[in-house]
Coordinates of C-alpha atoms (C1' of nucleotides) in Angstrom, one line a residue:
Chain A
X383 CA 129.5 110.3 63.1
X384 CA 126.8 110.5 65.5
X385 CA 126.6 114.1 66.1
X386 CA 125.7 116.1 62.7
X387 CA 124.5 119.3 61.9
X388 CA 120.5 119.6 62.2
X389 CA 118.7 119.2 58.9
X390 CA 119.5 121.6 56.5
X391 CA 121.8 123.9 58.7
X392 CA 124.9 124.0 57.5
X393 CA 128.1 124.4 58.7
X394 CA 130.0 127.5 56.6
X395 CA 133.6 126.6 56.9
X396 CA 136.7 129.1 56.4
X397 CA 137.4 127.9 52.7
X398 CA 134.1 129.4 51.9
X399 CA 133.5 132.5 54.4
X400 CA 135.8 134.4 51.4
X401 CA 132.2 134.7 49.5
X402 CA 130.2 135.3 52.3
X403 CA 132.0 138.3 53.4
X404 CA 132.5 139.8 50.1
X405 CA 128.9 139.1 49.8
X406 CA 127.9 141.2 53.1
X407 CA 130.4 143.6 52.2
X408 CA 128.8 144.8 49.1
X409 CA 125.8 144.8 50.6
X410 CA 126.5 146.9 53.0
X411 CA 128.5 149.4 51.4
X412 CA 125.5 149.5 48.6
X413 CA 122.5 150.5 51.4
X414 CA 124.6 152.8 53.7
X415 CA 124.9 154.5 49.8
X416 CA 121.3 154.9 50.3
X417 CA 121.0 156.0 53.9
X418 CA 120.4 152.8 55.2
X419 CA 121.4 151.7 58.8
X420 CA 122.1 148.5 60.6
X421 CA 119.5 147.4 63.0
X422 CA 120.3 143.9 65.3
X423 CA 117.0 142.5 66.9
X424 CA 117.0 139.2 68.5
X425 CA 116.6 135.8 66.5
X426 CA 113.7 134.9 69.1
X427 CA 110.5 136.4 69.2
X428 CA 107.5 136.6 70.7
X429 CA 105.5 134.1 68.2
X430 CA 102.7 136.5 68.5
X431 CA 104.7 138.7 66.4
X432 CA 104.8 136.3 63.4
X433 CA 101.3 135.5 63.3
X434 CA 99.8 139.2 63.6
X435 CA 102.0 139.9 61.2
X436 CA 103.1 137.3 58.7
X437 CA 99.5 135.8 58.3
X438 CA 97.7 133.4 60.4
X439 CA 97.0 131.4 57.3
X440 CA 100.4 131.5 55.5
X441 CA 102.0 128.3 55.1
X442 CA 105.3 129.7 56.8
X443 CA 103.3 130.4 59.8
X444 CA 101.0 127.2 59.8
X445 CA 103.7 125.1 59.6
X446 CA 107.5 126.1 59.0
X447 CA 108.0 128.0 62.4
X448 CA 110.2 126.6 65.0
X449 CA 108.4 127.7 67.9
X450 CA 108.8 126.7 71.2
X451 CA 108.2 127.3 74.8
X452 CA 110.1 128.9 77.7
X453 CA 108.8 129.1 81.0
X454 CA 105.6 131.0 80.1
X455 CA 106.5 132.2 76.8
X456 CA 105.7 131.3 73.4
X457 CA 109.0 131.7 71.1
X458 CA 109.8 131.4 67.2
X459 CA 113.0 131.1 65.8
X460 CA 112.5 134.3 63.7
X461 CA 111.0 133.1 60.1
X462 CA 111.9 135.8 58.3
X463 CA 113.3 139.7 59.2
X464 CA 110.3 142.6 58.9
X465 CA 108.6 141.5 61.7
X466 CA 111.2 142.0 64.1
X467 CA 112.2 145.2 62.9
X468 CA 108.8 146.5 62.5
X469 CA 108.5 145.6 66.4
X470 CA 111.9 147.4 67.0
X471 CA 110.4 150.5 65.2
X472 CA 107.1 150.5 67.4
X473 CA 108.6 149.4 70.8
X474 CA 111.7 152.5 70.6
X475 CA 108.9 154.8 69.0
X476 CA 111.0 155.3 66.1
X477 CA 108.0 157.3 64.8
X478 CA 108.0 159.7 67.5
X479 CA 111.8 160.6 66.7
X480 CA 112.2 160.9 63.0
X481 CA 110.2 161.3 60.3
X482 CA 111.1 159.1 57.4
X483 CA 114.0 155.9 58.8
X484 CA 116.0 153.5 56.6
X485 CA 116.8 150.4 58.4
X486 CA 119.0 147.0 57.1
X487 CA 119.4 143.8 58.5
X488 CA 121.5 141.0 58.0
X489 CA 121.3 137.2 59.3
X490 CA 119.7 133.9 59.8
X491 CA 116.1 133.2 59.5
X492 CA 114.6 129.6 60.4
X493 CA 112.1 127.8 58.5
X494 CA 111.0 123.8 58.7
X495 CA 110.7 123.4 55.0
X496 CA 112.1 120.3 53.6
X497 CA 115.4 121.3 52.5
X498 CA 116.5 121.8 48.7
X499 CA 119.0 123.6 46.1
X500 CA 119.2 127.0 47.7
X501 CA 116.4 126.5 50.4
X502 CA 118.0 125.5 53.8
X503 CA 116.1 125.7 57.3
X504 CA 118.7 127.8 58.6
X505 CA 119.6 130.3 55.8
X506 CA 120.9 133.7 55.5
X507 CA 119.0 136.6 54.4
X508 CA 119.5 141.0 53.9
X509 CA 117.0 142.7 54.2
X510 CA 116.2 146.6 54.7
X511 CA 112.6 148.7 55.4
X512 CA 112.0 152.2 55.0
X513 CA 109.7 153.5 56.9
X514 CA 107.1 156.5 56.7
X515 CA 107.3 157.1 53.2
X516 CA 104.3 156.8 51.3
X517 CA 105.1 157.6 47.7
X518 CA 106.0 155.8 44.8
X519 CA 109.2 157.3 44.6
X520 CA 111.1 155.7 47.6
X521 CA 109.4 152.3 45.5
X522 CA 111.3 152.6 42.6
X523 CA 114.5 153.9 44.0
X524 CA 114.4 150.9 46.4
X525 CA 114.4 148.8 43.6
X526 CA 116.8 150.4 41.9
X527 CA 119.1 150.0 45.3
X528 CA 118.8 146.2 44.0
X529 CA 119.9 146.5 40.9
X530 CA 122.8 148.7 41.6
X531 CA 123.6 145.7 44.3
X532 CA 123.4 143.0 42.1
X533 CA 125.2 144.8 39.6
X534 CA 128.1 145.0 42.0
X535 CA 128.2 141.2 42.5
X536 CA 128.2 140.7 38.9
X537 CA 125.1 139.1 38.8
X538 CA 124.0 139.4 35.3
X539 CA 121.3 137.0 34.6
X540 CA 118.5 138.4 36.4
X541 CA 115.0 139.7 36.0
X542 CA 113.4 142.8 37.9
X543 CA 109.5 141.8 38.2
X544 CA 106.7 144.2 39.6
X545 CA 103.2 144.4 40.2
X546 CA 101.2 146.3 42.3
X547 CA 98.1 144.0 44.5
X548 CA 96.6 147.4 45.4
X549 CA 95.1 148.4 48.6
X550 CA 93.0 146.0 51.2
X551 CA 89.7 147.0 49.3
X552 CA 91.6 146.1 45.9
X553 CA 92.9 142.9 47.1
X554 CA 89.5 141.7 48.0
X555 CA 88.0 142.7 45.5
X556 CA 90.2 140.9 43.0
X557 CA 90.3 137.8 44.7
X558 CA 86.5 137.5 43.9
X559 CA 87.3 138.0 40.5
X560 CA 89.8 135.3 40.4
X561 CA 87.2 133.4 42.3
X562 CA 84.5 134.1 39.9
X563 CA 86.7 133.3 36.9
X564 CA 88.3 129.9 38.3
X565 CA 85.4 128.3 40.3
X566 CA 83.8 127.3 37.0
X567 CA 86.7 126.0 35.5
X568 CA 88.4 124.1 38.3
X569 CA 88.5 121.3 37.2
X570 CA 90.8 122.0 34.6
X571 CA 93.1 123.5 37.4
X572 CA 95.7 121.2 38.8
X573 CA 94.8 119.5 42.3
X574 CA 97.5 121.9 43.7
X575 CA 95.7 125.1 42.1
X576 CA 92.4 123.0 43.4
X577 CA 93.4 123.7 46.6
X578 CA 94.6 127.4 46.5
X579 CA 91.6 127.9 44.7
X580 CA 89.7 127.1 48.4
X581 CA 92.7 128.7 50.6
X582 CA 94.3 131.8 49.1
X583 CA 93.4 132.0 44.6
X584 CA 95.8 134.0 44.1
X585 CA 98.6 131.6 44.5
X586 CA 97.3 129.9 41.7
X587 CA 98.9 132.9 39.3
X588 CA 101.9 131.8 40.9
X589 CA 101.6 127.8 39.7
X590 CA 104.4 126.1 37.9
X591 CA 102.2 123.7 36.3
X592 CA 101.7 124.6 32.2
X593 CA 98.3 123.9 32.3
X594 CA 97.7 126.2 35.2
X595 CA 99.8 128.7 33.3
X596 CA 98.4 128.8 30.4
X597 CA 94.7 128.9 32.0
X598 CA 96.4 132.3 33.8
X599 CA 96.9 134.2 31.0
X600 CA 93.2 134.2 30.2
X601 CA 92.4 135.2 34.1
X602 CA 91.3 139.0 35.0
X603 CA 94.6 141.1 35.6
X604 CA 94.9 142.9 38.9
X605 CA 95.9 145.8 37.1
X606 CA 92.5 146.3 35.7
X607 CA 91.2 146.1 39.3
X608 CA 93.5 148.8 40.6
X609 CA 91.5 152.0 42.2
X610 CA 92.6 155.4 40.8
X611 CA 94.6 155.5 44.2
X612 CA 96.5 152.6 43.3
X613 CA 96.5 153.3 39.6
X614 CA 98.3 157.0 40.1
X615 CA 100.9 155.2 42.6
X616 CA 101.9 152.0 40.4
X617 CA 102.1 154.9 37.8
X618 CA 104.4 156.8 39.9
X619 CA 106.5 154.3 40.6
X620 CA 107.0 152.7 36.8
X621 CA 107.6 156.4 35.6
X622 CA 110.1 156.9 38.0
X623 CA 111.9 153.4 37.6
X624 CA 111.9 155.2 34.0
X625 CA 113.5 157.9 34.6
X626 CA 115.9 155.9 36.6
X627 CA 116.6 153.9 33.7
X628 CA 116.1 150.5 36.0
X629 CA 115.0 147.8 33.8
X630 CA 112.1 146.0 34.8
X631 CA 109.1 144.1 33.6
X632 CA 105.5 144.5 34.7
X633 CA 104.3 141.0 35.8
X634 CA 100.6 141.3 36.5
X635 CA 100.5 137.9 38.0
X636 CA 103.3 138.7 40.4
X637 CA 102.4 137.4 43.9
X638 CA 104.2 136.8 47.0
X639 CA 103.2 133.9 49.7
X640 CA 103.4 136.9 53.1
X641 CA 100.0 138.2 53.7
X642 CA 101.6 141.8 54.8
X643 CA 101.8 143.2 51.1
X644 CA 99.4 146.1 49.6
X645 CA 100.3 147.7 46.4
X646 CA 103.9 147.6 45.6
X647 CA 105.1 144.3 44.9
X648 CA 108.2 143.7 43.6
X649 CA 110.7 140.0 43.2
X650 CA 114.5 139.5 41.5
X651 CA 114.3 136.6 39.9
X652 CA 117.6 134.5 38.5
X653 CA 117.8 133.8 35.0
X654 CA 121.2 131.7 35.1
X655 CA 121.7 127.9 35.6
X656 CA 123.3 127.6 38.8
X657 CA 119.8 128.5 40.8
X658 CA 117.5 125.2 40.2
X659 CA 113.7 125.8 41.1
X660 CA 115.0 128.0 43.4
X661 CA 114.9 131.2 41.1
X662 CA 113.7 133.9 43.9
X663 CA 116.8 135.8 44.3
X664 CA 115.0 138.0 46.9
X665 CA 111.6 140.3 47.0
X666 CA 109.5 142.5 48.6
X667 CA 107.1 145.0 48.5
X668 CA 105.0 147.9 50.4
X669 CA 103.4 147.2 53.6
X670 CA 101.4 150.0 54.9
X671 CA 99.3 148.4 57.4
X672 CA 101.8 146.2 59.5
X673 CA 102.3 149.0 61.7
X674 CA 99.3 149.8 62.3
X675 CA 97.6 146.1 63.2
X676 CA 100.9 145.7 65.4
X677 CA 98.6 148.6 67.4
X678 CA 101.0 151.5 66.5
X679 CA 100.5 154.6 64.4
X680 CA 99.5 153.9 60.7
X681 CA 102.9 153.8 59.1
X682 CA 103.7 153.2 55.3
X683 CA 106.3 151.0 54.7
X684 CA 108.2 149.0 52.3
X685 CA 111.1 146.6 52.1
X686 CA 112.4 143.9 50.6
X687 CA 114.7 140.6 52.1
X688 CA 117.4 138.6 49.5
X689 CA 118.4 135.4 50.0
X690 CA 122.4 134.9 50.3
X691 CA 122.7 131.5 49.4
X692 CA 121.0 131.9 46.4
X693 CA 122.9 134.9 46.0
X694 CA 126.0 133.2 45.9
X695 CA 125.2 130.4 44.1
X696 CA 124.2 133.1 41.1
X697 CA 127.5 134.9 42.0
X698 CA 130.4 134.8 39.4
X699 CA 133.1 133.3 41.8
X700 CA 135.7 136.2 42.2
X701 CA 139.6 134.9 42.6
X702 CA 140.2 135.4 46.2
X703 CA 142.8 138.9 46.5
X704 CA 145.1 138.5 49.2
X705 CA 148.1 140.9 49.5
X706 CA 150.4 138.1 50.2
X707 CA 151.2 136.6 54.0
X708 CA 154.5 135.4 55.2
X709 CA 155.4 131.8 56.0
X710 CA 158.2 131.8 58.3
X711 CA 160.4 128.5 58.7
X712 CA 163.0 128.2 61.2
X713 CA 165.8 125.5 61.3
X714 CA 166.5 124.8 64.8
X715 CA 165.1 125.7 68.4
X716 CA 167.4 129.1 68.3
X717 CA 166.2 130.3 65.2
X718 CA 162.3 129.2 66.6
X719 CA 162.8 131.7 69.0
X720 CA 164.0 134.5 66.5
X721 CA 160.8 133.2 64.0
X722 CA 158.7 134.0 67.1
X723 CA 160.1 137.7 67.5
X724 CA 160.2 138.1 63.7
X725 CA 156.6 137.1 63.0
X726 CA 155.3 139.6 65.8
X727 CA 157.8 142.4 64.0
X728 CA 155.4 141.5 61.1
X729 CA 151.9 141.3 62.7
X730 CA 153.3 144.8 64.3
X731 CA 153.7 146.1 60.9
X732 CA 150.6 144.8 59.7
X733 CA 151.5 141.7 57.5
X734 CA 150.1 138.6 57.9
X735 CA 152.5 135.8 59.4
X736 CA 152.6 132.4 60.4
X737 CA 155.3 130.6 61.9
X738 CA 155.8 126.7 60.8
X739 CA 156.5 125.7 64.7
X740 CA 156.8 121.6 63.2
X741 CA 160.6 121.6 63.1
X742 CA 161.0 120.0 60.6
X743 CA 163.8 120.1 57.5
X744 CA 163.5 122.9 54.9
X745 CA 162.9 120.8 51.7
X746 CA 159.4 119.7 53.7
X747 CA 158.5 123.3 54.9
X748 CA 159.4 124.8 51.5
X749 CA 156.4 122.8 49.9
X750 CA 154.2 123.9 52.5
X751 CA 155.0 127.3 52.1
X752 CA 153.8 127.2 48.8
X753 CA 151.2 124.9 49.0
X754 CA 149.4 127.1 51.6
X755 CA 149.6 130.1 49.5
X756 CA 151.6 132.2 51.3
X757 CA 153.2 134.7 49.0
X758 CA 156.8 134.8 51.0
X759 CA 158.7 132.9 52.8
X760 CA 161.0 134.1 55.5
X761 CA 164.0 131.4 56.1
X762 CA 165.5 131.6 59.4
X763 CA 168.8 129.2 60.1
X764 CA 171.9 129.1 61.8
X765 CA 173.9 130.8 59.1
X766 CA 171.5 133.6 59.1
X767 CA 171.3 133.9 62.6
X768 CA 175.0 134.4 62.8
X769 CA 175.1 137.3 60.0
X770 CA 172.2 138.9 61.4
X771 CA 169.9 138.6 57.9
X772 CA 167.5 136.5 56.8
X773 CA 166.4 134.4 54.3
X774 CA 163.4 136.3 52.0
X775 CA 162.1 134.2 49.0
X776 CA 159.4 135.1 46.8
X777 CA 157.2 132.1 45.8
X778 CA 155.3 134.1 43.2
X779 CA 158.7 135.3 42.0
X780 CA 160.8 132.3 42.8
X781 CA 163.5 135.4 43.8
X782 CA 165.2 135.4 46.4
X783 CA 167.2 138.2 48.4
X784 CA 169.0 138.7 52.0
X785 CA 168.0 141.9 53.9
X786 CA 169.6 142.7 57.1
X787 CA 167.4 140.9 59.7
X788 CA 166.2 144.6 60.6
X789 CA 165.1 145.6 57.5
X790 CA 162.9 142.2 56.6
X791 CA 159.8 145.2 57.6
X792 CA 161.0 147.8 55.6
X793 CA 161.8 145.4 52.5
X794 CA 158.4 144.0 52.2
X795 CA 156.9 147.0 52.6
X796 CA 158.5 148.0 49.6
X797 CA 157.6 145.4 47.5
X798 CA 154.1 144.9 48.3
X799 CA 153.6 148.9 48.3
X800 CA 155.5 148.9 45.2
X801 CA 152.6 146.3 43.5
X802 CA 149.9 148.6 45.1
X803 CA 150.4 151.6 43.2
X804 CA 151.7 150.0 40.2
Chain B
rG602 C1' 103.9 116.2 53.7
rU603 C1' 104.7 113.7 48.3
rG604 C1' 107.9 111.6 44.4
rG605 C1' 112.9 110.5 42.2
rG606 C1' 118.4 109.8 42.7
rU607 C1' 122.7 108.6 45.6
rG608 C1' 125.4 106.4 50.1
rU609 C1' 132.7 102.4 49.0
rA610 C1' 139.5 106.0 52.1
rG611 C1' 139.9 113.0 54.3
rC612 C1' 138.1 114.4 48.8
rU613 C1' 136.5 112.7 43.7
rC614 C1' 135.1 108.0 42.2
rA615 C1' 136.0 102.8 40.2
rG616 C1' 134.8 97.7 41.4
rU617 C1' 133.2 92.7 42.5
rC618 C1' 127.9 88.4 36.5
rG619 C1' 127.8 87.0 45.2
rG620 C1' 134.2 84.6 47.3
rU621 C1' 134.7 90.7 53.0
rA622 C1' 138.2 96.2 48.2
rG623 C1' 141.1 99.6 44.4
rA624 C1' 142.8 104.3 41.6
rG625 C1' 143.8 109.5 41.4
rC626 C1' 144.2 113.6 44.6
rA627 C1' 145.6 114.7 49.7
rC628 C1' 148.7 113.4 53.8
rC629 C1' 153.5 111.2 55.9
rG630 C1' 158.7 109.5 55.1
rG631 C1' 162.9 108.9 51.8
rA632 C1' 165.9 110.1 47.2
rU633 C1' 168.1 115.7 48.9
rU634 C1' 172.8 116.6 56.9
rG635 C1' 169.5 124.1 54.4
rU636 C1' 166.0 125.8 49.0
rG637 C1' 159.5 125.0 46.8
rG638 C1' 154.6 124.1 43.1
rU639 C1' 157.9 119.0 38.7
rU640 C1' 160.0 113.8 39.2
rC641 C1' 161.0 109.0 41.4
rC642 C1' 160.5 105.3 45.6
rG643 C1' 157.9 103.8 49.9
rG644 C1' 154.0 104.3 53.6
rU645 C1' 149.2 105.5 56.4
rU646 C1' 143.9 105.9 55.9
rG647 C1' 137.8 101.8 55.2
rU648 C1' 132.3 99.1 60.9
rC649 C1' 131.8 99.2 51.6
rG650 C1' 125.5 104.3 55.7
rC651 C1' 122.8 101.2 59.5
rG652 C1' 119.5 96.8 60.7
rG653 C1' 117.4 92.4 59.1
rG654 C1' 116.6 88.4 55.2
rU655 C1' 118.3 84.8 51.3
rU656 C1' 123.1 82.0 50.8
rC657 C1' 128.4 77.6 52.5
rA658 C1' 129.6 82.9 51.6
rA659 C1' 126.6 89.7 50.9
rU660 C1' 129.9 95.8 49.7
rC661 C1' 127.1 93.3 45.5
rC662 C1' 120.6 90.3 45.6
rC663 C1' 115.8 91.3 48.6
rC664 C1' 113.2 94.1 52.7
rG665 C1' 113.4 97.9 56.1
rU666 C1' 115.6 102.2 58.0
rC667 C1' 118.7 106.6 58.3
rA668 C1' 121.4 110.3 55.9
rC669 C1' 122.5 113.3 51.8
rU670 C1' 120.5 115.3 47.3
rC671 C1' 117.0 117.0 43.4
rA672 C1' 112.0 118.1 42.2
rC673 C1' 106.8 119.2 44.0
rC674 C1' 104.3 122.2 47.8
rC675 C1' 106.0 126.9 49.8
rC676 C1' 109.5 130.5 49.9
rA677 C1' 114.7 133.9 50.1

RNA sequence: GUGGGUGUAGCUCAGUCGGUAGAGCACCGGAUUGUGGUUCCGGUUGUCGCGGGUUCAAUCCCCGUCACUCACCCCA
């Protein structure tokens, strides 16, 4: 094989797509619950966008974005999905026509990271904003929108984080605090921590390293840093989580690697086996000042993106529920003909059909019935063809019956109706 | 970018202390001129990832390389 897929893109083939759609299904159903509507941008972007918004000095910007150029544009396969839809928001003036919008998305996003359990460079994320709502209320009952979803794929095993990082005047002011406490002690800090230490200390709360860890818990809390802004909202919002009754856990050194956040911060993280290092089911948090360094009105916002992969791969798998299809075999280039008409009948009629066109002798296409799961076969032979019936055989059942050739419609209607409502 | 693991049939893998390969599953045909998931018999499928070295001889040993994979970094 010369030709392959790219580096960690993946090819998702039918046997698979069951998940996925289940998957998106949920999903979907669980935010249009909430008022949330699909919004479609384009997968290439102005790679403006990204830095303004993402971060100039976030790794996914330095050096995970597959840019490119097009005549005289500068393009990025999109990196992740707020940025495009904070850019659909400004350039339709979204602002200008309602007052409060609740917006999901659904699809790939690109990044050149070296590829791993549950981290591809084409993956698959959902994601939703809600814009121009400042309170802690539409916080917590975003975040309670992922529970109820994850709760609807089964997903058990999972934690509900949160932590507030506070306004731009917070943030700073913290990160000299961190500064103030680690500087002295860095060289007890792993060479990792040694370098976020220099290019963004708060990553260091976010170290894997024990060591690092354990030197974390004695570091200043951002919650003690809060404002009595920030305070009241991160109140807000864990009173109303409350009263939701959404389990969560205050993580004070909860951090995120975008550089859009202020205050709310929030990140699902797996508990099962299945995930690896991988364990960031999805997150998010508020971003109230994206809009307005994009050079539109100041807007609050928040959202939150999951990943699907990982999603699945935490996913109990569910057997796969099909109503039963017909596998129709025909003996002999007459009864091919009639197989043709019948299988339309049944498409017609809304049952899935598929005709064996190999020609081949029943004791091979029997197997093959069953081996391809169909839950009925529909034999059509000479001696069938001359008393105008067919053959109708139930592989679940192992029955088998001869309806006038008329009634094949009518007759599996009534038995898979009859299953329905049973 | 860093470190580890693995590359043998469509799939899962075995194997050769160095003598150019096997099993199960799958697929195809027959037992059975029209009745299945079982059984029996037979059959097809391989540049042993690629390149080089050592050797009379390499799938096996050595070096390189590529791919996949896991972990780190970062993130979903």
């Amino acid at each position: 094989m010369e030709l392959r897929a790219v580096k960690g893109m993946n090819d998702i083939l039918p046997d698979e797509i069951g998940r996925w759609q289940r998957l998106e299904a949920i999903f979907r159903r669980t935010v249009e619950l909430y008022g949330y509507r699909e919004v479609r941008t384009p997968i290439v972007e102005p790679t403006q966008l990204f830095v303004r918004s993402i971060g100039e000095a976030t790794d996914v910007v330095e050096k995970e974005m597959y840019s490119f150029q097009r005549h005289d544009n500068e393009l990025t396969l999109r990196p992740e999905g707020t940025a495009g839809a904070a850019r659909a928001y400004l350039e339709h003036k979204i602002h200008a026509r309602e007052p409060v919008s609740r917006w999901y998305y659904l699809g790939p996003m690109f990044r050149g990271e070296r590829p791993a359990k549950g981290r591809y460079r084409q993956f698959y994320q959902a994601g939703a904003e809600l814009y121009g709502e400042a309170g802690p209320l539409c916080d917590a009952e975003m975040i309670d929108m992922l529970a109820r979803f994850l709760q609807q794929l089964g997903i058990e095993q999972v934690e509900v984080l949160v932590n507030s990082l506070g306004g731009p005047a917070t943030r700073l002011r913290y990160r000299q605090a961190l500064l103030d406490f680690f500087t002295p002690r860095s060289a007890q800090l792993s060479e990792d921590s040694q370098r976020r230490l220099e290019k963004n200390p708060l990553r260091i709360l976010d170290s894997k390293s024990p060591h690092d860890q354990a030197l974390c818990a004695e570091a200043p809390s951002i919650l003690d840093v809060l404002d009595d802004e920030d305070r009241a909202h991160f109140d807000g919002l864990l009173a109303h989580l409350d009263a939701l009754k959404t389990p969560y856990r205050v993580d004070p050194r909860l951090v995120r690697g975008l550089d859009y956040y202020t205050r709310t911060l929030f990140e699902l993280r797996g508990t099962g086996g299945e995930l690896g290092a991988q364990n960031a089911l999805g997150g998010g948090g508020r971003y109230d000042r994206m809009i307005g360094e994009l050079h539109g009105p100041e807007t609050p916002c928040i959202g939150f993106a999951l990943g699907l992969e990982r999603l699945l791969l935490a996913m109990a798998p569910a057997p796969e529920t099909s109503p039963g299809w017909v596998y129709v075999a025909p003996l002999g280039a007459e009864a091919q003909r009639e197989a043709l008409r019948l299988a339309s009948e049944l498409r017609s009629a809304g049952i899935e059909a598929r005709v064996d066109g190999r020609g081949q002798k029943l004791n091979r296409m029997l197997p093959r019935a069953s081996n391809s799961g169909a839950r009925f076969c529909v034999i059509v032979g000479e001696g069938e063809l001359a008393r105008g019936v067919v053959a109708l055989k139930d592989l679940q059942a192992h029955a088998q019956e001869e309806p006038p050739r008329a009634q094949l419609v009518q007759r599996l209607r009534e038995i898979l109706g009859g299953e329905a409502t049973r």
